Short mmCIF file of C-alpha atoms and ligand atoms in Angstrom, two decimals:
data_model
loop_
_atom_site.label_atom_id
_atom_site.label_comp_id
_atom_site.label_asym_id
_atom_site.label_seq_id
_atom_site.Cartn_x
_atom_site.Cartn_y
_atom_site.Cartn_z
CA MET A 1 -67.69 71.13 -109.42
CA PRO A 2 -71.35 70.10 -109.54
CA ALA A 3 -73.18 69.86 -106.24
CA ILE A 4 -73.91 66.33 -105.12
CA VAL A 5 -77.62 65.73 -104.24
CA LYS A 6 -78.21 63.19 -101.63
CA PHE A 7 -81.49 61.09 -101.56
CA SER A 8 -81.76 61.87 -97.91
CA ASP A 9 -81.67 65.57 -98.72
CA PRO A 10 -85.03 67.09 -97.59
CA ILE A 11 -85.10 69.33 -100.68
CA PHE A 12 -84.86 66.36 -102.94
CA ILE A 13 -87.60 64.52 -101.04
CA ALA A 14 -89.89 67.54 -101.24
CA ALA A 15 -89.32 67.83 -105.02
CA LEU A 16 -90.02 64.14 -105.52
CA VAL A 17 -93.22 64.25 -103.49
CA SER A 18 -94.52 67.33 -105.31
CA THR A 19 -93.73 65.77 -108.71
CA ALA A 20 -95.53 62.59 -107.69
CA LEU A 21 -98.48 64.64 -106.49
CA ALA A 22 -98.55 66.55 -109.77
CA VAL A 23 -98.48 63.30 -111.77
CA VAL A 24 -101.29 61.87 -109.66
CA ALA A 25 -103.27 65.09 -110.09
CA LEU A 26 -102.70 65.05 -113.80
CA LEU A 27 -103.68 61.40 -114.01
CA GLY A 28 -106.81 62.16 -112.05
CA CYS A 29 -107.67 65.06 -114.32
CA TRP A 30 -107.05 62.94 -117.38
CA LEU A 31 -109.24 60.17 -115.98
CA LEU A 32 -111.94 62.67 -115.11
CA TRP A 33 -111.72 64.24 -118.58
CA ARG A 34 -111.97 60.82 -120.22
CA ARG A 35 -114.96 59.85 -118.14
CA SER A 36 -116.71 63.09 -118.82
CA ARG A 37 -115.86 62.75 -122.53
CA THR A 38 -117.31 59.25 -122.66
CA ALA A 39 -120.34 60.47 -120.80
CA MET A 40 -120.66 63.38 -123.21
CA ARG A 41 -120.27 61.06 -126.18
CA SER A 42 -122.93 58.63 -124.99
CA HIS A 43 -125.18 61.58 -124.17
CA GLU A 44 -124.66 62.93 -127.67
CA GLN A 45 -125.35 59.49 -129.09
CA LEU A 46 -128.52 59.22 -127.05
CA THR A 47 -129.60 62.66 -128.11
CA ARG A 48 -128.88 61.78 -131.72
CA GLN A 49 -130.80 58.53 -131.46
CA LEU A 50 -133.64 60.32 -129.77
CA SER A 51 -133.78 63.08 -132.32
CA SER A 52 -133.52 60.65 -135.20
CA ALA A 53 -136.43 58.75 -133.67
CA GLN A 54 -138.27 62.06 -133.47
CA ASN A 55 -137.51 62.72 -137.13
CA LEU A 56 -138.82 59.41 -138.40
CA ASP A 57 -142.38 58.34 -138.99
CA ALA A 58 -143.20 55.49 -136.60
CA ILE A 59 -145.03 53.38 -139.21
CA THR A 60 -143.04 53.91 -142.38
CA GLY A 61 -139.62 55.02 -141.14
CA LEU A 62 -139.74 57.98 -143.58
CA SER A 63 -138.92 61.56 -142.54
CA THR A 64 -141.44 63.25 -140.32
CA PRO A 65 -143.29 66.17 -141.92
CA SER A 66 -141.30 68.71 -139.88
CA LYS A 67 -137.98 67.16 -140.96
CA PHE A 68 -139.21 67.10 -144.54
CA ASP A 69 -140.15 70.74 -144.18
CA SER A 70 -136.65 71.75 -143.14
CA GLU A 71 -135.18 69.59 -145.93
CA LEU A 72 -137.46 71.34 -148.39
CA GLU A 73 -136.35 74.69 -146.97
CA ASP A 74 -132.69 73.75 -147.48
CA ALA A 75 -133.36 72.42 -150.98
CA ALA A 76 -135.19 75.64 -151.92
CA LEU A 77 -132.23 77.71 -150.65
CA ARG A 78 -129.83 75.58 -152.70
CA SER A 79 -132.12 75.97 -155.72
CA ASP A 80 -132.12 79.75 -155.25
CA ALA A 81 -128.34 79.69 -155.15
CA ASN A 82 -127.62 77.33 -158.06
CA GLY A 83 -130.66 78.03 -160.24
CA GLN A 84 -131.59 74.34 -160.48
CA PRO A 85 -135.31 73.60 -160.06
CA ILE A 86 -136.67 71.19 -157.47
CA CYS A 87 -139.96 69.30 -157.53
CA VAL A 88 -142.44 68.16 -154.90
CA LEU A 89 -144.49 65.06 -155.65
CA TYR A 90 -147.67 64.66 -153.59
CA LEU A 91 -148.84 61.08 -153.55
CA ASP A 92 -152.16 59.79 -152.29
CA ILE A 93 -153.15 56.12 -152.24
CA ASP A 94 -156.49 55.71 -154.01
CA HIS A 95 -159.33 54.09 -152.06
CA PHE A 96 -157.02 53.36 -149.14
CA ARG A 97 -159.87 53.47 -146.68
CA SER A 98 -161.63 50.54 -148.32
CA ALA A 99 -158.37 48.52 -148.15
CA ASN A 100 -158.14 49.41 -144.46
CA ASP A 101 -161.74 48.32 -143.97
CA ALA A 102 -161.19 45.09 -145.88
CA PHE A 103 -157.94 43.98 -144.24
CA GLY A 104 -157.99 45.70 -140.86
CA ARG A 105 -155.99 48.59 -139.46
CA ALA A 106 -152.88 46.58 -138.59
CA ALA A 107 -152.70 45.25 -142.14
CA GLY A 108 -153.28 48.81 -143.35
CA ASP A 109 -150.17 49.91 -141.45
CA GLY A 110 -148.30 47.01 -143.07
CA VAL A 111 -149.41 48.22 -146.48
CA LEU A 112 -148.18 51.75 -145.72
CA LYS A 113 -144.83 50.37 -144.60
CA GLU A 114 -144.46 48.28 -147.74
CA LEU A 115 -145.41 51.20 -149.98
CA ALA A 116 -142.94 53.45 -148.14
CA THR A 117 -140.19 50.89 -148.77
CA ARG A 118 -141.04 50.90 -152.47
CA ILE A 119 -141.07 54.69 -152.56
CA ASN A 120 -137.72 54.83 -150.79
CA ALA A 121 -136.20 52.34 -153.22
CA LEU A 122 -136.96 54.68 -156.12
CA LEU A 123 -135.58 57.82 -154.52
CA LYS A 124 -132.08 59.07 -155.20
CA PRO A 125 -129.88 59.70 -152.15
CA GLY A 126 -130.55 63.12 -150.68
CA CYS A 127 -134.15 63.13 -151.94
CA PRO A 128 -136.32 62.76 -148.85
CA ALA A 129 -139.86 61.50 -148.58
CA THR A 130 -142.38 61.91 -145.81
CA ARG A 131 -145.74 60.56 -144.79
CA LEU A 132 -147.89 63.61 -144.24
CA GLY A 133 -150.49 61.65 -142.34
CA GLY A 134 -153.04 59.01 -143.30
CA ASN A 135 -152.21 57.67 -146.73
CA GLU A 136 -150.57 60.79 -148.15
CA PHE A 137 -146.89 61.12 -148.94
CA ALA A 138 -144.69 63.94 -150.19
CA LEU A 139 -141.41 63.43 -152.03
CA LEU A 140 -138.73 65.93 -152.82
CA LEU A 141 -136.68 65.66 -155.98
CA ALA A 142 -133.82 68.01 -156.75
CA ALA A 143 -134.39 67.79 -160.50
CA PRO A 144 -136.47 69.39 -163.28
CA LEU A 145 -140.12 68.59 -164.04
CA LYS A 146 -139.42 65.94 -166.67
CA ASP A 147 -137.44 63.88 -164.14
CA ALA A 148 -140.30 64.24 -161.65
CA GLN A 149 -142.73 62.98 -164.31
CA ALA A 150 -140.47 60.00 -165.00
CA LEU A 151 -140.33 59.29 -161.27
CA ALA A 152 -144.12 59.56 -161.04
CA SER A 153 -144.49 56.95 -163.81
CA GLN A 154 -142.09 54.64 -162.00
CA LEU A 155 -143.96 55.14 -158.73
CA LEU A 156 -147.31 54.34 -160.35
CA ALA A 157 -145.91 51.12 -161.83
CA ARG A 158 -144.10 50.12 -158.66
CA LEU A 159 -146.99 50.78 -156.29
CA ALA A 160 -149.46 48.95 -158.54
CA THR A 161 -147.83 45.60 -157.75
CA PRO A 162 -150.16 43.92 -155.24
CA VAL A 163 -149.09 43.98 -151.60
CA VAL A 164 -149.23 40.48 -150.13
CA LEU A 165 -150.88 40.36 -146.70
CA PRO A 166 -151.60 37.39 -144.43
CA SER A 167 -155.29 37.74 -145.25
CA GLY A 168 -154.99 38.35 -149.00
CA GLU A 169 -153.62 40.71 -151.60
CA ALA A 170 -154.12 44.48 -151.57
CA ARG A 171 -154.19 45.95 -155.08
CA LEU A 172 -153.71 49.69 -154.88
CA THR A 173 -153.28 52.58 -157.25
CA CYS A 174 -152.28 56.11 -156.44
CA SER A 175 -152.74 59.69 -157.58
CA ILE A 176 -149.68 61.93 -157.85
CA GLY A 177 -149.53 65.70 -158.18
CA ILE A 178 -146.31 67.47 -159.12
CA ALA A 179 -145.29 71.08 -158.59
CA SER A 180 -141.88 72.49 -159.42
CA TYR A 181 -140.06 75.24 -157.56
CA PRO A 182 -139.63 78.09 -158.37
CA ALA A 183 -141.68 77.99 -161.63
CA GLN A 184 -144.96 76.70 -160.19
CA GLY A 185 -144.99 77.99 -156.68
CA SER A 186 -143.21 79.63 -153.79
CA ARG A 187 -141.49 77.90 -150.92
CA ARG A 188 -144.65 78.41 -148.84
CA ASN A 189 -147.21 77.00 -151.27
CA ILE A 190 -145.31 74.43 -153.32
CA VAL A 191 -146.57 71.42 -151.32
CA GLU A 192 -150.15 72.73 -151.42
CA ARG A 193 -149.88 73.15 -155.19
CA ALA A 194 -148.63 69.61 -155.65
CA ALA A 195 -151.63 68.53 -153.52
CA ALA A 196 -153.98 70.53 -155.77
CA ALA A 197 -152.53 68.75 -158.82
CA MET A 198 -153.06 65.42 -157.03
CA ARG A 199 -156.73 66.31 -156.44
CA THR A 200 -157.18 66.93 -160.17
CA VAL A 201 -155.99 63.37 -160.81
CA LYS A 202 -158.41 62.10 -158.15
CA LEU A 203 -161.32 63.92 -159.79
CA GLN A 204 -160.48 62.13 -163.02
CA GLY A 205 -160.66 58.75 -161.34
CA GLY A 206 -157.16 58.47 -159.85
CA ASP A 207 -154.33 56.15 -160.93
CA GLY A 208 -152.24 58.78 -162.69
CA PHE A 209 -150.17 61.90 -162.28
CA ALA A 210 -150.53 65.54 -163.23
CA GLU A 211 -148.51 68.66 -162.83
CA PHE A 212 -149.88 71.80 -161.22
CA ASP A 213 -151.96 73.85 -163.66
CA GLN A 214 -152.48 77.51 -162.76
CA GLN A 215 -155.40 77.87 -165.18
CA ALA A 216 -157.21 74.87 -163.71
CA ALA A 217 -156.58 76.25 -160.21
CA ASP A 218 -158.02 79.63 -161.26
CA GLY A 219 -161.00 77.79 -162.77
CA ARG A 220 -161.57 75.95 -159.51
CA ARG A 221 -161.38 79.19 -157.58
CA GLU A 222 -163.86 80.81 -159.95
CA SER A 223 -166.18 77.80 -159.66
CA ALA A 224 -165.99 78.03 -155.87
CA ARG A 225 -166.95 81.72 -156.03
CA LEU A 226 -169.76 81.00 -158.50
CA LEU A 227 -171.03 78.18 -156.29
CA HIS A 228 -171.04 80.50 -153.29
CA ASP A 229 -173.20 83.01 -155.22
CA LEU A 230 -175.35 80.23 -156.69
CA ARG A 231 -176.43 79.10 -153.22
CA CYS A 232 -178.25 82.38 -152.61
CA ALA A 233 -179.37 83.07 -156.19
CA VAL A 234 -182.86 81.50 -155.85
CA GLU A 235 -183.71 83.59 -152.76
CA ARG A 236 -182.31 86.69 -154.42
CA ARG A 237 -184.57 86.01 -157.43
CA GLU A 238 -181.66 86.17 -159.83
CA PHE A 239 -182.92 83.48 -162.22
CA GLU A 240 -184.98 84.13 -165.29
CA LEU A 241 -186.59 81.83 -167.84
CA PHE A 242 -186.22 82.27 -171.58
CA TYR A 243 -188.50 80.34 -173.93
CA GLN A 244 -187.80 78.80 -177.32
CA PRO A 245 -190.66 77.49 -179.47
CA LYS A 246 -190.91 74.03 -181.05
CA ILE A 247 -192.58 74.16 -184.45
CA ASP A 248 -194.72 71.51 -186.14
CA ALA A 249 -192.71 70.51 -189.25
CA THR A 250 -195.71 70.45 -191.61
CA SER A 251 -198.23 72.96 -190.24
CA LEU A 252 -195.49 75.26 -188.83
CA GLN A 253 -197.64 75.85 -185.76
CA ILE A 254 -196.10 76.24 -182.35
CA THR A 255 -196.52 72.98 -180.47
CA ALA A 256 -194.53 73.83 -177.36
CA VAL A 257 -192.04 76.20 -175.78
CA GLU A 258 -188.95 75.00 -173.97
CA ALA A 259 -188.02 76.90 -170.80
CA LEU A 260 -184.28 77.63 -170.63
CA VAL A 261 -182.94 79.12 -167.43
CA ARG A 262 -180.58 82.14 -167.26
CA TRP A 263 -178.84 83.67 -164.26
CA ARG A 264 -178.68 87.46 -163.89
CA HIS A 265 -175.49 87.57 -161.85
CA PRO A 266 -175.08 90.93 -160.04
CA LYS A 267 -171.47 91.30 -161.23
CA LEU A 268 -171.01 88.91 -164.17
CA GLY A 269 -174.21 89.84 -166.00
CA MET A 270 -176.21 87.14 -167.80
CA VAL A 271 -174.75 83.70 -167.15
CA GLY A 272 -175.83 80.77 -169.38
CA PRO A 273 -176.97 77.42 -167.98
CA ASP A 274 -173.98 75.52 -169.41
CA ARG A 275 -171.82 77.46 -166.95
CA PHE A 276 -173.82 76.98 -163.77
CA ILE A 277 -176.12 73.93 -164.17
CA PRO A 278 -173.23 71.38 -164.08
CA LEU A 279 -171.87 73.14 -160.97
CA ALA A 280 -175.31 73.15 -159.36
CA GLU A 281 -175.69 69.44 -160.12
CA ARG A 282 -172.26 68.54 -158.76
CA TYR A 283 -172.77 70.39 -155.47
CA GLY A 284 -176.41 69.60 -154.82
CA VAL A 285 -177.74 73.10 -155.49
CA ILE A 286 -179.83 71.97 -158.48
CA GLN A 287 -182.90 71.02 -156.41
CA GLY A 288 -183.74 74.59 -155.46
CA ILE A 289 -183.15 75.88 -158.99
CA GLY A 290 -185.07 72.97 -160.55
CA CYS A 291 -188.11 73.52 -158.29
CA TRP A 292 -188.11 77.24 -159.11
CA VAL A 293 -187.92 76.51 -162.88
CA ILE A 294 -190.94 74.17 -162.71
CA GLU A 295 -192.95 76.69 -160.65
CA GLU A 296 -192.08 79.65 -162.86
CA ALA A 297 -192.63 77.77 -166.15
CA CYS A 298 -196.05 76.56 -164.98
CA ARG A 299 -196.97 80.01 -163.71
CA GLN A 300 -196.05 81.47 -167.12
CA ALA A 301 -197.93 78.70 -168.96
CA GLN A 302 -201.00 79.55 -166.86
CA ALA A 303 -200.63 83.23 -167.76
CA TRP A 304 -200.31 82.33 -171.46
CA ARG A 305 -203.35 80.09 -171.24
CA GLY A 306 -205.17 83.10 -169.82
CA GLN A 307 -204.33 84.86 -173.09
CA GLY A 308 -205.61 81.88 -175.06
CA LEU A 309 -202.18 80.43 -175.80
CA ARG A 310 -202.31 76.71 -175.22
CA MET A 311 -199.01 75.16 -176.31
CA ARG A 312 -197.16 72.66 -174.15
CA ILE A 313 -194.49 73.88 -171.76
CA ALA A 314 -191.21 71.92 -171.69
CA VAL A 315 -188.78 71.96 -168.78
CA ASN A 316 -185.31 70.39 -168.62
CA ILE A 317 -185.10 68.00 -165.68
CA SER A 318 -181.69 67.00 -164.38
CA GLY A 319 -180.92 63.47 -163.22
CA HIS A 320 -180.39 64.70 -159.65
CA GLN A 321 -183.86 66.21 -159.62
CA LEU A 322 -185.39 63.06 -160.99
CA ARG A 323 -183.89 60.92 -158.24
CA GLN A 324 -184.75 63.41 -155.51
CA ASP A 325 -187.35 62.36 -152.93
CA GLY A 326 -190.51 64.39 -153.31
CA PHE A 327 -189.79 65.46 -156.91
CA ILE A 328 -192.99 63.93 -158.32
CA GLU A 329 -195.07 65.25 -155.40
CA HIS A 330 -193.70 68.75 -155.98
CA LEU A 331 -194.38 68.57 -159.73
CA GLU A 332 -197.89 67.23 -159.16
CA GLY A 333 -198.58 70.02 -156.64
CA VAL A 334 -197.39 72.75 -159.04
CA LEU A 335 -199.42 71.30 -161.94
CA GLN A 336 -202.52 71.33 -159.76
CA ALA A 337 -201.91 74.79 -158.33
CA THR A 338 -201.44 76.28 -161.81
CA GLN A 339 -204.17 74.13 -163.36
CA THR A 340 -201.71 72.81 -165.92
CA PRO A 341 -202.94 69.56 -167.51
CA PRO A 342 -200.09 67.01 -167.07
CA SER A 343 -200.20 66.18 -170.79
CA ARG A 344 -199.28 69.82 -171.51
CA PHE A 345 -196.17 69.61 -169.39
CA THR A 346 -193.05 68.08 -170.99
CA CYS A 347 -190.15 66.78 -168.94
CA GLU A 348 -187.02 66.91 -171.13
CA ILE A 349 -184.64 64.31 -169.77
CA THR A 350 -181.30 63.64 -171.46
CA GLU A 351 -180.73 60.26 -173.05
CA SER A 352 -177.82 59.45 -170.73
CA ILE A 353 -180.02 60.00 -167.64
CA ALA A 354 -182.97 58.17 -169.18
CA MET A 355 -180.81 55.13 -169.81
CA GLU A 356 -179.56 54.96 -166.22
CA ASP A 357 -180.67 51.63 -164.94
CA THR A 358 -180.86 52.68 -161.31
CA ALA A 359 -183.89 51.82 -159.23
CA ALA A 360 -184.45 55.50 -158.32
CA THR A 361 -184.44 56.65 -161.99
CA MET A 362 -186.69 53.82 -163.12
CA ALA A 363 -189.14 54.46 -160.28
CA ALA A 364 -189.24 58.16 -161.17
CA PHE A 365 -190.01 57.31 -164.82
CA ASP A 366 -192.82 54.99 -163.76
CA ARG A 367 -194.31 57.73 -161.61
CA LEU A 368 -193.97 60.33 -164.39
CA GLY A 369 -195.82 57.90 -166.68
CA ALA A 370 -198.54 57.42 -164.06
CA LEU A 371 -198.87 61.19 -163.59
CA GLY A 372 -199.48 61.50 -167.33
CA VAL A 373 -196.86 64.13 -168.13
CA HIS A 374 -195.27 64.27 -171.57
CA VAL A 375 -191.73 62.84 -171.52
CA SER A 376 -189.07 63.81 -174.07
CA ILE A 377 -185.66 62.13 -174.42
CA ASP A 378 -183.24 65.04 -174.96
CA ASP A 379 -179.85 65.09 -176.74
CA PHE A 380 -180.67 61.78 -178.39
CA GLY A 381 -177.80 60.06 -180.21
CA THR A 382 -175.10 61.00 -177.68
CA GLY A 383 -175.81 58.20 -175.19
CA HIS A 384 -175.96 54.44 -175.49
CA SER A 385 -179.62 53.59 -175.77
CA SER A 386 -180.84 50.13 -176.46
CA LEU A 387 -184.16 49.54 -178.19
CA ALA A 388 -185.30 47.53 -175.20
CA SER A 389 -184.71 50.37 -172.74
CA LEU A 390 -186.33 52.90 -175.08
CA ARG A 391 -189.46 50.75 -175.32
CA ARG A 392 -189.61 50.49 -171.56
CA LEU A 393 -189.65 54.27 -170.98
CA PRO A 394 -192.96 56.13 -170.75
CA ALA A 395 -191.68 58.67 -173.34
CA GLN A 396 -193.60 60.29 -176.19
CA GLU A 397 -190.85 62.34 -177.80
CA LEU A 398 -187.26 62.09 -178.81
CA LYS A 399 -185.01 65.08 -179.59
CA ILE A 400 -182.19 64.52 -182.09
CA ASP A 401 -179.07 66.07 -180.62
CA ARG A 402 -178.15 69.33 -182.30
CA ALA A 403 -174.66 68.07 -183.17
CA PHE A 404 -176.21 65.77 -185.82
CA VAL A 405 -178.41 68.57 -187.12
CA ALA A 406 -175.39 70.89 -187.40
CA ASP A 407 -173.55 68.28 -189.48
CA LEU A 408 -176.42 67.59 -191.88
CA GLY A 409 -175.31 68.39 -195.41
CA VAL A 410 -171.67 68.29 -194.26
CA SER A 411 -171.40 64.71 -193.15
CA GLU A 412 -173.19 61.75 -194.73
CA HIS A 413 -172.71 59.98 -191.46
CA ALA A 414 -174.78 62.62 -189.59
CA HIS A 415 -177.49 62.39 -192.27
CA PHE A 416 -177.61 58.62 -191.92
CA ILE A 417 -177.80 58.80 -188.11
CA ALA A 418 -180.57 61.44 -188.14
CA ASN A 419 -182.56 59.38 -190.65
CA THR A 420 -182.10 56.20 -188.61
CA ILE A 421 -183.22 57.98 -185.41
CA VAL A 422 -186.39 59.25 -187.13
CA ASN A 423 -187.26 55.77 -188.45
CA MET A 424 -186.51 54.05 -185.17
CA ALA A 425 -188.50 56.60 -183.15
CA HIS A 426 -191.51 56.25 -185.44
CA ALA A 427 -191.30 52.47 -185.15
CA LEU A 428 -191.53 52.97 -181.38
CA ASN A 429 -194.44 55.39 -181.80
CA LEU A 430 -192.36 58.37 -180.63
CA LYS A 431 -192.51 61.88 -182.13
CA VAL A 432 -189.18 63.29 -183.31
CA VAL A 433 -188.03 66.84 -182.64
CA ALA A 434 -184.87 68.14 -184.34
CA GLU A 435 -183.17 70.85 -182.28
CA GLY A 436 -180.59 73.41 -183.38
CA VAL A 437 -182.08 73.95 -186.84
CA GLU A 438 -180.28 76.98 -188.22
CA THR A 439 -180.58 76.76 -192.01
CA ARG A 440 -183.28 76.14 -194.59
CA GLU A 441 -181.22 73.23 -195.97
CA GLN A 442 -181.24 71.53 -192.58
CA ARG A 443 -184.97 72.19 -192.25
CA ASP A 444 -185.71 70.72 -195.71
CA MET A 445 -183.63 67.62 -195.06
CA LEU A 446 -185.29 67.03 -191.69
CA VAL A 447 -188.77 67.53 -193.12
CA GLY A 448 -187.80 65.09 -195.92
CA MET A 449 -186.83 62.49 -193.31
CA GLY A 450 -190.25 62.82 -191.70
CA CYS A 451 -189.19 64.74 -188.61
CA ASP A 452 -192.31 65.83 -186.66
CA GLU A 453 -191.17 69.05 -184.99
CA LEU A 454 -188.33 71.54 -185.42
CA GLN A 455 -186.62 73.93 -183.05
CA GLY A 456 -183.74 76.30 -183.67
CA TYR A 457 -182.48 79.78 -184.48
CA LEU A 458 -184.00 79.52 -187.97
CA PHE A 459 -187.39 79.93 -186.31
CA ALA A 460 -186.64 81.68 -183.04
CA LYS A 461 -183.92 82.09 -180.46
CA PRO A 462 -184.79 81.60 -176.77
CA MET A 463 -186.47 84.80 -175.56
CA ARG A 464 -188.22 86.37 -172.60
CA ALA A 465 -191.87 85.45 -172.02
CA GLU A 466 -193.17 88.88 -173.07
CA ASP A 467 -190.97 88.84 -176.17
CA LEU A 468 -192.32 85.41 -177.13
CA SER A 469 -195.90 86.68 -177.03
CA LEU A 470 -194.93 89.85 -178.96
CA TRP A 471 -192.79 87.93 -181.44
CA ALA A 472 -195.66 85.64 -182.34
CA ALA A 473 -198.23 88.41 -182.49
CA ARG A 474 -196.05 91.01 -184.24
CA ASP A 475 -195.03 88.61 -186.99
CA PRO A 476 -191.52 89.97 -187.60
CA ARG A 477 -190.96 87.74 -190.64
CA GLY A 478 -193.42 86.72 -193.31
CA ALA A 479 -193.18 83.04 -192.46
CA VAL A 480 -194.14 83.59 -188.87
CA ALA A 481 -197.68 84.49 -189.84
CA GLN A 482 -198.26 80.81 -190.30
CA PHE A 483 -197.61 80.18 -186.62
CA ARG A 484 -200.25 82.63 -185.55
CA PRO A 485 -203.39 80.49 -185.63
CA SER A 486 -201.68 77.91 -183.40
CA LEU A 487 -201.00 80.47 -180.73
CA TYR A 488 -204.61 80.74 -179.83
CA SER A 489 -205.81 77.26 -180.65
CA GLU A 490 -205.64 73.97 -178.84
CA THR A 491 -202.47 71.91 -179.40
CA GLU A 492 -203.28 68.25 -179.73
CA PRO A 493 -201.61 66.32 -176.92
CA HIS A 494 -199.58 63.42 -178.27
CA GLN A 495 -200.86 59.93 -177.71
CA ILE A 496 -199.52 58.38 -174.55
CA ILE A 497 -198.35 54.84 -175.22
P1 C2E B 501 -180.67 71.79 -174.25
O1 C2E B 501 -181.78 71.30 -173.40
O2 C2E B 501 -180.15 70.88 -175.29
O3 C2E B 501 -181.15 73.17 -174.88
C1 C2E B 501 -180.85 73.59 -176.15
C2 C2E B 501 -179.72 74.56 -176.15
O4 C2E B 501 -179.39 74.86 -177.50
C3 C2E B 501 -180.08 75.89 -175.52
O5 C2E B 501 -178.90 76.42 -174.96
C4 C2E B 501 -180.50 76.72 -176.72
O6 C2E B 501 -180.37 78.10 -176.50
C5 C2E B 501 -179.53 76.23 -177.76
N1 C2E B 501 -180.06 76.36 -179.11
C6 C2E B 501 -181.35 76.36 -179.51
N2 C2E B 501 -181.44 76.49 -180.85
C7 C2E B 501 -180.18 76.55 -181.31
C8 C2E B 501 -179.61 76.70 -182.63
O7 C2E B 501 -180.28 76.77 -183.63
N3 C2E B 501 -178.25 76.72 -182.70
C9 C2E B 501 -177.47 76.62 -181.61
N4 C2E B 501 -176.16 76.66 -181.77
N5 C2E B 501 -177.97 76.49 -180.35
C10 C2E B 501 -179.31 76.46 -180.22
P2 C2E B 501 -178.91 77.01 -173.51
O8 C2E B 501 -180.14 77.81 -173.25
O9 C2E B 501 -177.59 77.67 -173.31
O10 C2E B 501 -179.02 75.71 -172.62
C11 C2E B 501 -177.97 74.81 -172.59
C12 C2E B 501 -178.34 73.61 -171.79
O11 C2E B 501 -178.52 73.92 -170.42
C13 C2E B 501 -179.65 72.99 -172.21
O12 C2E B 501 -179.42 72.20 -173.34
C14 C2E B 501 -180.02 72.18 -171.00
O13 C2E B 501 -179.34 70.95 -170.99
C15 C2E B 501 -179.46 73.03 -169.88
N6 C2E B 501 -180.56 73.78 -169.25
C16 C2E B 501 -181.14 74.93 -169.64
N7 C2E B 501 -182.11 75.28 -168.79
C17 C2E B 501 -182.17 74.30 -167.83
C18 C2E B 501 -182.97 74.09 -166.67
O14 C2E B 501 -183.88 74.86 -166.33
N8 C2E B 501 -182.70 72.97 -165.94
C19 C2E B 501 -181.73 72.09 -166.29
N9 C2E B 501 -181.53 70.99 -165.54
N10 C2E B 501 -180.96 72.25 -167.38
C20 C2E B 501 -181.18 73.35 -168.15
CA1 CA B 502 -183.71 70.46 -173.72
CA1 CA B 503 -180.94 69.16 -176.31
#
């Protein structure tokens, strides 16, 4: 028979109390657990919010650069695993600073925000973008190069729509560089390579896109090295002048010699001016070289005069030199020091520089005219001269560009242009020199047109000063004998208009 438990039984009471205590304890634990869980959750939420705020750019709301970096890292790892390329697009807003200046900094931030929204709208999910600072953005696209190019085109079109601001409209363009991983760079340098491609676009005037080009990058590196060496080349006396005669078309006497600079590079050997003069002009190194060329050419002319050789000396003057403060004073000083009559010194200035309508260029021309030096317009036919501007210049000579001379006999067009230049120059009382004469046919045609002077390999290549003297005196070819009398006789200076 089962035992009957009475409610008054102390055992029963003890069991009841302990059960109740256990329930209460459990309830308490549960409540505590819930509270701590809620607290943990809200802490997590806060942390998440905080970290997401840390991962977003305050102005544009795009990923921060460090977040972008880790996304790029992940994307590169995925690419390594699945063999699918990824691309980085580096975007820079052209002339952003002037927009900032025009509309104010706050409006500038508004522009960045609006552009970021437009960028975001074009990105596929999972393709992050970041503002790297200032007005530069980087975008990541898990797709091949052709898709990145299509995206770049869309971005250019989308960002070109004016941004409406309270104080007006901001019209902006951008430059985009693209580099694809793994073909065009490693994980470490892919962004830098996209930036290099962007800079190429910038150099070409912006508003476009380009992909990374290893050859161009190598070229830039080589130019940087060459520029570094170029900066010390004058002091190290690494330059040398070669001279090429100009010949009177009828008497075949030497009328002048043109000084052409060469660079004896310690490692590369002889470097031609086409390789280093543009670099020197772009980076402001031309002044030192240009001054040395004038000094050396005048010193040589003085030495030749000492031997009885009185032809004019011609020096190529770059636009940068012409606009440089103190250029005329330096030239005047050298002419005086070497006792070179100004009319025996020719400044060869290219047509494109001569036609520059800037105050500095015009003032330099006026002062050259006042100094009485002989002025020659070089590479004529390649620029956009007007008769009015030609008349205004204090020039005495015009050199037909050698491209037209090379095409004589091949192209009727070239023949017509050369003929027109000769007639026009004569109408303006200018002498005409044809450069780059290589064949007898070219010579005969130019003489037939009434060209005054000729210069080119047919007569002589540019040569060292001592070789020029020897060449003329030694008479290596029969025809050269005819130049001889001119070497030691006065060359008539051309009339100055
Ligand atoms: P440029 O003033 O038009 O000089 C003529 C160039 O044509 C020279 O090249 C000369 O060697 C070359 N040449 C002469 N005759 C012939 C020919 O019959 N056939 C062919 N194919 N070429 C011929 P170079 O010496 O390499 O000079 C190139 C350019 O570099 C010059 O063109 C000039 O613009 C610039 N340059 C040279 N020396 C100086 C300098 O001292 N200062 C500055 N600013 N520029 C210079
Ligand atoms: Ca020249
Ligand atoms: Ca020329």
